[in-house]
PDB file of C-alpha atoms in Angstrom:
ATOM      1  CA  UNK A   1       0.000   0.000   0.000  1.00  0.00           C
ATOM      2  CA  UNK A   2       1.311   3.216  -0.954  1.00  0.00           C
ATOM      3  CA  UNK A   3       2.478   6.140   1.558  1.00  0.00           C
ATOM      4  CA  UNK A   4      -0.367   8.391   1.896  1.00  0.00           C
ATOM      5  CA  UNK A   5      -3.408   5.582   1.706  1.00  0.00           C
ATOM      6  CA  UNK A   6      -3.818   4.328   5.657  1.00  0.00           C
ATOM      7  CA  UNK A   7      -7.002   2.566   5.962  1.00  0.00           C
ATOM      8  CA  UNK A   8      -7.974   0.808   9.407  1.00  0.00           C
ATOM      9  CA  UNK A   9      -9.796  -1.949   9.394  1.00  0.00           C
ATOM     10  CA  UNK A  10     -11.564  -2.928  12.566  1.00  0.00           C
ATOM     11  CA  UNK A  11     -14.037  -6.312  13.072  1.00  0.00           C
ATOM     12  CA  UNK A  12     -13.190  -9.763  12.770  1.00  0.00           C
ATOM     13  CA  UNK A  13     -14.542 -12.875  10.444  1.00  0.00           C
ATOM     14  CA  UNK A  14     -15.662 -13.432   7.437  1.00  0.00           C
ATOM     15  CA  UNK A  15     -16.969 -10.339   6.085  1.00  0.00           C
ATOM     16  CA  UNK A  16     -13.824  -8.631   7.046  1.00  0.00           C
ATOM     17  CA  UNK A  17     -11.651 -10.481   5.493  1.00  0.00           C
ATOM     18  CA  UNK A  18     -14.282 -10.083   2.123  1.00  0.00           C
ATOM     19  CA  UNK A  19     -13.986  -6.163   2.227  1.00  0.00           C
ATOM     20  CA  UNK A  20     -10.119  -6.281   2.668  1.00  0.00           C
ATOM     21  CA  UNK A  21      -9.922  -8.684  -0.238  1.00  0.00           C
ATOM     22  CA  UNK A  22     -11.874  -5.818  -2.441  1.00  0.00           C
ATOM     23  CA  UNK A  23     -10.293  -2.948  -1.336  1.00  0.00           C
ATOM     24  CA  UNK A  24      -6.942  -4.400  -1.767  1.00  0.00           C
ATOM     25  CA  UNK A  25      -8.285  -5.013  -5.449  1.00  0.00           C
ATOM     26  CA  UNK A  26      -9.083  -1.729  -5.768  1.00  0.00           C
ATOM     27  CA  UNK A  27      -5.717  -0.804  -5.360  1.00  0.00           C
ATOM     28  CA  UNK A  28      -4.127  -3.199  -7.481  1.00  0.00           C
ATOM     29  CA  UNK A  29      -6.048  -2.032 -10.556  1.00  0.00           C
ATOM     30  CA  UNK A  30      -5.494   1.773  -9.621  1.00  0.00           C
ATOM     31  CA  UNK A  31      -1.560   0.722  -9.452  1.00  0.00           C
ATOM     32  CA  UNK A  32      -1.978  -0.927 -12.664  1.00  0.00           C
ATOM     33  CA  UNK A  33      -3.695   1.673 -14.606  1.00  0.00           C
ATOM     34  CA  UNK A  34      -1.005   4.486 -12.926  1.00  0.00           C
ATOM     35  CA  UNK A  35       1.637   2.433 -14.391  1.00  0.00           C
ATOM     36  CA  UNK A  36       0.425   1.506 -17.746  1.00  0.00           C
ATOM     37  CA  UNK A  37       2.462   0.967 -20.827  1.00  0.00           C
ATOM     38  CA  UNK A  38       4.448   3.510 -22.793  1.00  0.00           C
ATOM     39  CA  UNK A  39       3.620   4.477 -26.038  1.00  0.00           C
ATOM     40  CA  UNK A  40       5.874   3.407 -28.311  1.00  0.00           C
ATOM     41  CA  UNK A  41       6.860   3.630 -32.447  1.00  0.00           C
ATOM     42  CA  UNK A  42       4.712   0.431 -32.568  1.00  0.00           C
ATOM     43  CA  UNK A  43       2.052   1.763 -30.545  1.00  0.00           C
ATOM     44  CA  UNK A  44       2.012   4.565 -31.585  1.00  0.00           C
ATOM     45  CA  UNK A  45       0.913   3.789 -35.227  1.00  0.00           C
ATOM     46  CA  UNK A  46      -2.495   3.289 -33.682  1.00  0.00           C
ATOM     47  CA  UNK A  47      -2.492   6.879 -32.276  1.00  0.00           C
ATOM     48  CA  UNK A  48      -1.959   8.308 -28.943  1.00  0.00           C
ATOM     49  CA  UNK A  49      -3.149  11.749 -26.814  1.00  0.00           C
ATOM     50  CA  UNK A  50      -0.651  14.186 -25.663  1.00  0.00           C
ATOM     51  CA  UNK A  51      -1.723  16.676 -22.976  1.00  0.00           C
ATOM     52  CA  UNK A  52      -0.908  19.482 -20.946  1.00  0.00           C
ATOM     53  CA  UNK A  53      -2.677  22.225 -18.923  1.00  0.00           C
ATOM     54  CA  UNK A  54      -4.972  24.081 -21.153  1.00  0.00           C
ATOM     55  CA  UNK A  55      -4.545  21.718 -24.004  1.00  0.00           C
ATOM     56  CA  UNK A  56      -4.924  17.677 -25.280  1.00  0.00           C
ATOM     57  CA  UNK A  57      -3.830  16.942 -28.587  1.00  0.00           C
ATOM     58  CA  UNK A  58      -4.668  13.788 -30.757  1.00  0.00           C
ATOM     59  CA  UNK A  59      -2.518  12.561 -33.231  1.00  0.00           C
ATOM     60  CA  UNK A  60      -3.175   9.891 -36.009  1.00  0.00           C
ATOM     61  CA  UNK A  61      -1.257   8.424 -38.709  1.00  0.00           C
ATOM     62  CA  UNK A  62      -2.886   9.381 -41.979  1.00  0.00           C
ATOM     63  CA  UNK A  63      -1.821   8.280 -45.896  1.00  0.00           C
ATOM     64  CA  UNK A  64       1.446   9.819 -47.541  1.00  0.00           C
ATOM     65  CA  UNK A  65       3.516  10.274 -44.276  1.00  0.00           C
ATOM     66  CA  UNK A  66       0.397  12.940 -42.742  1.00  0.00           C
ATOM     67  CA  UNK A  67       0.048  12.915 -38.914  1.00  0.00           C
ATOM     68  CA  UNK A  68      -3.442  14.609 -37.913  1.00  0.00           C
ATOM     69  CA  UNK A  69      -3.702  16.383 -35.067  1.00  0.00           C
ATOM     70  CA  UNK A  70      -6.545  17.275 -33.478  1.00  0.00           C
ATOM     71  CA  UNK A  71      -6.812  20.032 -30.675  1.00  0.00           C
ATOM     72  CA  UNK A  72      -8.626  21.080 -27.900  1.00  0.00           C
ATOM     73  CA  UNK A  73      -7.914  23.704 -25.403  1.00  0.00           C
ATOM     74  CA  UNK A  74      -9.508  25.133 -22.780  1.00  0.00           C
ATOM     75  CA  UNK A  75     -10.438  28.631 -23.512  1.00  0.00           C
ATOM     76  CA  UNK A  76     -10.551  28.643 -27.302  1.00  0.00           C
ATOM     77  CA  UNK A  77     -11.940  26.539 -30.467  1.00  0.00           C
ATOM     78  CA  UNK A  78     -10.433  22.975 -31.470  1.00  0.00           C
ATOM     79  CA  UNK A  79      -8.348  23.398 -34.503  1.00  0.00           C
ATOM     80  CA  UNK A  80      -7.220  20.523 -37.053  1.00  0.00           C
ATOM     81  CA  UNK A  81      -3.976  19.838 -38.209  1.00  0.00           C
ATOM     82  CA  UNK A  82      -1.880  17.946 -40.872  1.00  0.00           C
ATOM     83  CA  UNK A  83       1.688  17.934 -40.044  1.00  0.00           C
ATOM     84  CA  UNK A  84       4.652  15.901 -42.229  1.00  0.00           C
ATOM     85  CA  UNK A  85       5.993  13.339 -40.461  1.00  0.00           C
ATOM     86  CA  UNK A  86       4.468  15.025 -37.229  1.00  0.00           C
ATOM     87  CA  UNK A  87       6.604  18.140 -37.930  1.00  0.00           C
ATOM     88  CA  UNK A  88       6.211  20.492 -40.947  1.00  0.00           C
ATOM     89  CA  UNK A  89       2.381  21.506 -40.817  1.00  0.00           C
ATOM     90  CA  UNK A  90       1.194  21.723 -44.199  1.00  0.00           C
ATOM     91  CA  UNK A  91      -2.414  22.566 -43.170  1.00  0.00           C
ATOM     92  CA  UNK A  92      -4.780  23.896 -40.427  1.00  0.00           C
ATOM     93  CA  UNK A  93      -8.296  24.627 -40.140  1.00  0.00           C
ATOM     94  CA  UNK A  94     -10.269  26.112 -36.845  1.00  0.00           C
ATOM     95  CA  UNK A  95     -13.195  28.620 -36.502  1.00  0.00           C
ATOM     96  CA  UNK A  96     -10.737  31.478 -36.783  1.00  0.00           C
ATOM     97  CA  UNK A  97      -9.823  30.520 -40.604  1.00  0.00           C
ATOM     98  CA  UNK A  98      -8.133  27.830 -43.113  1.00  0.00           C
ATOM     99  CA  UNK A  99      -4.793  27.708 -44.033  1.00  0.00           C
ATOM    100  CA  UNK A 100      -2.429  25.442 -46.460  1.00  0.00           C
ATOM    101  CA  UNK A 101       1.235  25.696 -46.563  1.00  0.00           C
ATOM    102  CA  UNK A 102       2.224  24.388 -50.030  1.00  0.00           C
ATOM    103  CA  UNK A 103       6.014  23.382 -50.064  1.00  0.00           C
ATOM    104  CA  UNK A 104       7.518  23.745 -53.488  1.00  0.00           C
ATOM    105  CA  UNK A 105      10.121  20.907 -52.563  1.00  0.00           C
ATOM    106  CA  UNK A 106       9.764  17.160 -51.478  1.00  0.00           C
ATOM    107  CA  UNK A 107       9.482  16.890 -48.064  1.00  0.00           C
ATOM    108  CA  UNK A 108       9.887  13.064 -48.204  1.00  0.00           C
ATOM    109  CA  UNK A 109      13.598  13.480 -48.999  1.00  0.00           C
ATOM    110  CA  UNK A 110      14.166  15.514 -45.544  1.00  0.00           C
ATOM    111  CA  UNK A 111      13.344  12.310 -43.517  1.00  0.00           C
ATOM    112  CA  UNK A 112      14.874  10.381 -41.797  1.00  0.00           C
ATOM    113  CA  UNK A 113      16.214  13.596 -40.016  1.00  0.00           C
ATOM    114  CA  UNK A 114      20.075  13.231 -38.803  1.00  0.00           C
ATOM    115  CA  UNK A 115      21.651  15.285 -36.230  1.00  0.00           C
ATOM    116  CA  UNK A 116      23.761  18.092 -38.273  1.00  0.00           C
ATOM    117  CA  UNK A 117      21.317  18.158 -41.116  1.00  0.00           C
ATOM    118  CA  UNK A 118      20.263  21.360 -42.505  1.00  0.00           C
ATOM    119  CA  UNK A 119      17.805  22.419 -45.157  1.00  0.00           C
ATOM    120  CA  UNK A 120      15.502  25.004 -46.338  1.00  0.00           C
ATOM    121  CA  UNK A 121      12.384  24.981 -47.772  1.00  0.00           C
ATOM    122  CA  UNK A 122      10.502  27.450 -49.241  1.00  0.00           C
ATOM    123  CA  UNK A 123       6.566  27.974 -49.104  1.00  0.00           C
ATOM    124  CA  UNK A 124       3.311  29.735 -49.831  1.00  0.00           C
ATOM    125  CA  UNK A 125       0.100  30.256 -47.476  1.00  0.00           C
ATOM    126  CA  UNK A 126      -2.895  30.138 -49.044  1.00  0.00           C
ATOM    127  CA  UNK A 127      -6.134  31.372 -47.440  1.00  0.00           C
ATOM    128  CA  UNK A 128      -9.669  31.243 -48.925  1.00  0.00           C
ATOM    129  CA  UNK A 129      -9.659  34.835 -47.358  1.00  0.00           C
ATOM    130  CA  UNK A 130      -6.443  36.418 -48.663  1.00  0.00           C
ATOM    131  CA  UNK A 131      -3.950  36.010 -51.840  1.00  0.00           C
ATOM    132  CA  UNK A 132      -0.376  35.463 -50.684  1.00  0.00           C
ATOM    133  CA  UNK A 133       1.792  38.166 -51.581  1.00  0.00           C
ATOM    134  CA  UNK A 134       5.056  36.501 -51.443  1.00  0.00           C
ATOM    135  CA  UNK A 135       6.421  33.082 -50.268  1.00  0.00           C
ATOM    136  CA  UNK A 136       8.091  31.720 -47.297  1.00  0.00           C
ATOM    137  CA  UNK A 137      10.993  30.298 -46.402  1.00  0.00           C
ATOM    138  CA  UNK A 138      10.861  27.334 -43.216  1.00  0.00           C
ATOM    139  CA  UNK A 139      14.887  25.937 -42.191  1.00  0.00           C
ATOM    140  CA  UNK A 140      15.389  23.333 -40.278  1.00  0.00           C
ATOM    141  CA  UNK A 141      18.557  22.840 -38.686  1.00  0.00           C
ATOM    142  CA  UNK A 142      19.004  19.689 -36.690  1.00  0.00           C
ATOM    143  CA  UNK A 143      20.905  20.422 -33.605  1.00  0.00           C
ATOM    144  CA  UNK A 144      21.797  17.327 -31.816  1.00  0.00           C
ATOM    145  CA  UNK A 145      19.847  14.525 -29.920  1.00  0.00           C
ATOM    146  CA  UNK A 146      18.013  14.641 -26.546  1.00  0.00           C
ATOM    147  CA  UNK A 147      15.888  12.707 -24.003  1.00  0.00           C
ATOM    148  CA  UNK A 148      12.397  14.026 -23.158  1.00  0.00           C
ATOM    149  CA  UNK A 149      10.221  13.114 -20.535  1.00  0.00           C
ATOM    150  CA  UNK A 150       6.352  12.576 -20.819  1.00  0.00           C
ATOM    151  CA  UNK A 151       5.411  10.746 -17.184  1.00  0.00           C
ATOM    152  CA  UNK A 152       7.215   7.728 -16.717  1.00  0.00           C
ATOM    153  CA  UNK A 153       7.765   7.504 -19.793  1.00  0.00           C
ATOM    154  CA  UNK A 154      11.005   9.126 -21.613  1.00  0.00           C
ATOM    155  CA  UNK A 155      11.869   9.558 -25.038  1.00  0.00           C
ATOM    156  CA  UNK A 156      14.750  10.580 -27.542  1.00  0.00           C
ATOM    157  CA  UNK A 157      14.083  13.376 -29.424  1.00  0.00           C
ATOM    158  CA  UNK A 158      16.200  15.513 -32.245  1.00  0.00           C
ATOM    159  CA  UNK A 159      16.625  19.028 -30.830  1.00  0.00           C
ATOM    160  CA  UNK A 160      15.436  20.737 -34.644  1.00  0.00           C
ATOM    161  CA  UNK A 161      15.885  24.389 -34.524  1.00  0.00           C
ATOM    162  CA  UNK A 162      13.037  25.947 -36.922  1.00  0.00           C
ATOM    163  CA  UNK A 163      13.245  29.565 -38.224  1.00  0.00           C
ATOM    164  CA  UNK A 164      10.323  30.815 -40.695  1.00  0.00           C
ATOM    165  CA  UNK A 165      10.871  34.136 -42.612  1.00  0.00           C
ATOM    166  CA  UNK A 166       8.735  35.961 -44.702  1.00  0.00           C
ATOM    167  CA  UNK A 167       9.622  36.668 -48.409  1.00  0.00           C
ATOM    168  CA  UNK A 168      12.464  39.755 -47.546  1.00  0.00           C
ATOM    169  CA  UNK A 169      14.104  37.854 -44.970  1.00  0.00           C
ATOM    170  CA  UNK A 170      12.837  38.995 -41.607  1.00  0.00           C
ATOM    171  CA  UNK A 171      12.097  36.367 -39.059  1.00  0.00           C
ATOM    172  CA  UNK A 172       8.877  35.792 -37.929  1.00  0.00           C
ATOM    173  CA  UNK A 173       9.060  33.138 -35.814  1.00  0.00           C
ATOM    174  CA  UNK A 174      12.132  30.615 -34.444  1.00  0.00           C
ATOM    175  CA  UNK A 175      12.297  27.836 -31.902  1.00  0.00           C
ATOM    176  CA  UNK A 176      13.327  24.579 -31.227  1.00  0.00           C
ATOM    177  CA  UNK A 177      11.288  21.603 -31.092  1.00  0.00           C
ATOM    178  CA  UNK A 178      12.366  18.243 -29.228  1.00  0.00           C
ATOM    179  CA  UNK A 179      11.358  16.378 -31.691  1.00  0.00           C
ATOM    180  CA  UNK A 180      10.466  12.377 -31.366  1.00  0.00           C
ATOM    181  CA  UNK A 181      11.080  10.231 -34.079  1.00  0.00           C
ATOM    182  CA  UNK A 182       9.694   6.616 -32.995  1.00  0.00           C
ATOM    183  CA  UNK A 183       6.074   9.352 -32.096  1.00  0.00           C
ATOM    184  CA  UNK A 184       6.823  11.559 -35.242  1.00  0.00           C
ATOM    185  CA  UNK A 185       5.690  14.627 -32.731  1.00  0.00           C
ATOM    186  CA  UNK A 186       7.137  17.409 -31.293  1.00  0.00           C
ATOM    187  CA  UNK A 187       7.193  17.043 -27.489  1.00  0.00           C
ATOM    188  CA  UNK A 188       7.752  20.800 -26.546  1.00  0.00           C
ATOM    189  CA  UNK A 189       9.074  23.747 -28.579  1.00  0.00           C
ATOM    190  CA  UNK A 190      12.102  25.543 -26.836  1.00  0.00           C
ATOM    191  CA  UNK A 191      12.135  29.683 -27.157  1.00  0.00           C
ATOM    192  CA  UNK A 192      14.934  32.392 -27.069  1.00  0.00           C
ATOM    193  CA  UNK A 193      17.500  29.106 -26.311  1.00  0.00           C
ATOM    194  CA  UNK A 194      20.838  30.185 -24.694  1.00  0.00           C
ATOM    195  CA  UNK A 195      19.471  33.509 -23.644  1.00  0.00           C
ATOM    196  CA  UNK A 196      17.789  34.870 -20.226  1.00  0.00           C
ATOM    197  CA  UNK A 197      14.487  34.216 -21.351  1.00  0.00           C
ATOM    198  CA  UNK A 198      14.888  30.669 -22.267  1.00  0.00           C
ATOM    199  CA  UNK A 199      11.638  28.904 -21.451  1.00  0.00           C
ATOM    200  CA  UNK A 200      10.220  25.478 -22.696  1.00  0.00           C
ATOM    201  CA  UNK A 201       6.752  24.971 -23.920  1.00  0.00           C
ATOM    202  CA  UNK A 202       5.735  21.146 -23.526  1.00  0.00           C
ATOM    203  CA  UNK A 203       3.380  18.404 -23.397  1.00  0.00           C
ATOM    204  CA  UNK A 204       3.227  16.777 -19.958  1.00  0.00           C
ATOM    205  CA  UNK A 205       1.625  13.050 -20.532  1.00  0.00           C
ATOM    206  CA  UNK A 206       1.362  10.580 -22.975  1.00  0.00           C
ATOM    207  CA  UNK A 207      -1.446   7.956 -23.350  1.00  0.00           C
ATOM    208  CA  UNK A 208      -3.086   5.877 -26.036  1.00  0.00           C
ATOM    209  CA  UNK A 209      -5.457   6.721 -27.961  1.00  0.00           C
ATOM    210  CA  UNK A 210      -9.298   5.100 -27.091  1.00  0.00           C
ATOM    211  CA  UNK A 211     -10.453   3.181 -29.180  1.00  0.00           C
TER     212      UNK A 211
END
């Protein structure tokens, strides 16, 4: 019995030894569910939830190397993803509007990602509610190799430092996700890395998806 659980028992007989015999079975299966399985690349091909507070995302395989990821937060409306491999999102679609990101390169020759690797790719947005002026440019730059914790459960990840720019070259966005292979998600995204105002931005437990 775990610290923190003290239950007395008093009586004799019988039904005494009957309602120690079901609460100890109560604990058993709340020790077994507590330590269930990890999801793993095998696992995970049947889909899996990742969750923090304020947010639980659902990812699922999908045809030509698509992950879907489904959303919901707390205080605003579930949005829909399609992300490459789990990484590069190529599409999303919520009550605030629809986007596509349309690489003009072949993302399937970026994977399997290496530490050291480094390429560029460049992009348009397109929005049933806007034409896109210019393209984009996403680089990946794969930093090195990590271990990330969800739970109990911990997992190697590729530290992949992302930088988008619009089409004259100014940044408008940049961080590093841990990113996990055997998953194909990003665990957390790391911001202003090296600086004062590091800070980390990650999903806190992993679970299978329901069936």
């Amino acid at each position: 019995m775990s610290r923190g659980i003290q239950i007395k028992l008093y009586g004799k007989g019988k039904a005494m030894k009957t309602l120690s015999a079901g609460i100890s079975a109560i604990l058993f299966t709340a020790g077994a569910a507590h330590g269930g399985p990890c999801v793993d690349a095998k696992s995970a091909r049947n889909g899996f939830v990742l969750a923090r507070p304020g947010i639980q995302s659902e990812f699922r395989p999908a045809a030509g190397g698509m992950i879907s990821v489904t959303n919901t937060y707390e205080q605003q409306s579930p949005q829909k993803q399609f992300l490459y491999a789990g990484l590069i999102e190529v599409f999303r679609d919520s009550e605030t509007g629809r986007l596509a990101m349309i690489p003009f390169s072949d993302l399937r020759k970026l994977f399997p990602l290496k530490a050291g690797a480094k390429s560029t790719i460049e992009f348009v947005e397109l929005s049933p509610s806007k034409q896109p002026k210019a393209t984009k440019t996403l680089t990946l730059a794969v930093k090195g190799k990590e271990t990330f914790s969800l739970g109990d459960c911990k997992y190697n990840v590729l530290a992949v430092k992302e930088t988008f720019k619009n089409g004259v070259g100014e940044t408008l966005d940049a961080f590093t996700a841990l990113y996990s292979p055997d998953l194909q998600a990003a665990l957390a995204r790391r911001y202003d890395e090296g600086t004062s105002a590091e800070s980390v931005n990650g999903y806190e437990t992993i679970k299978p998806l329901a069936e």
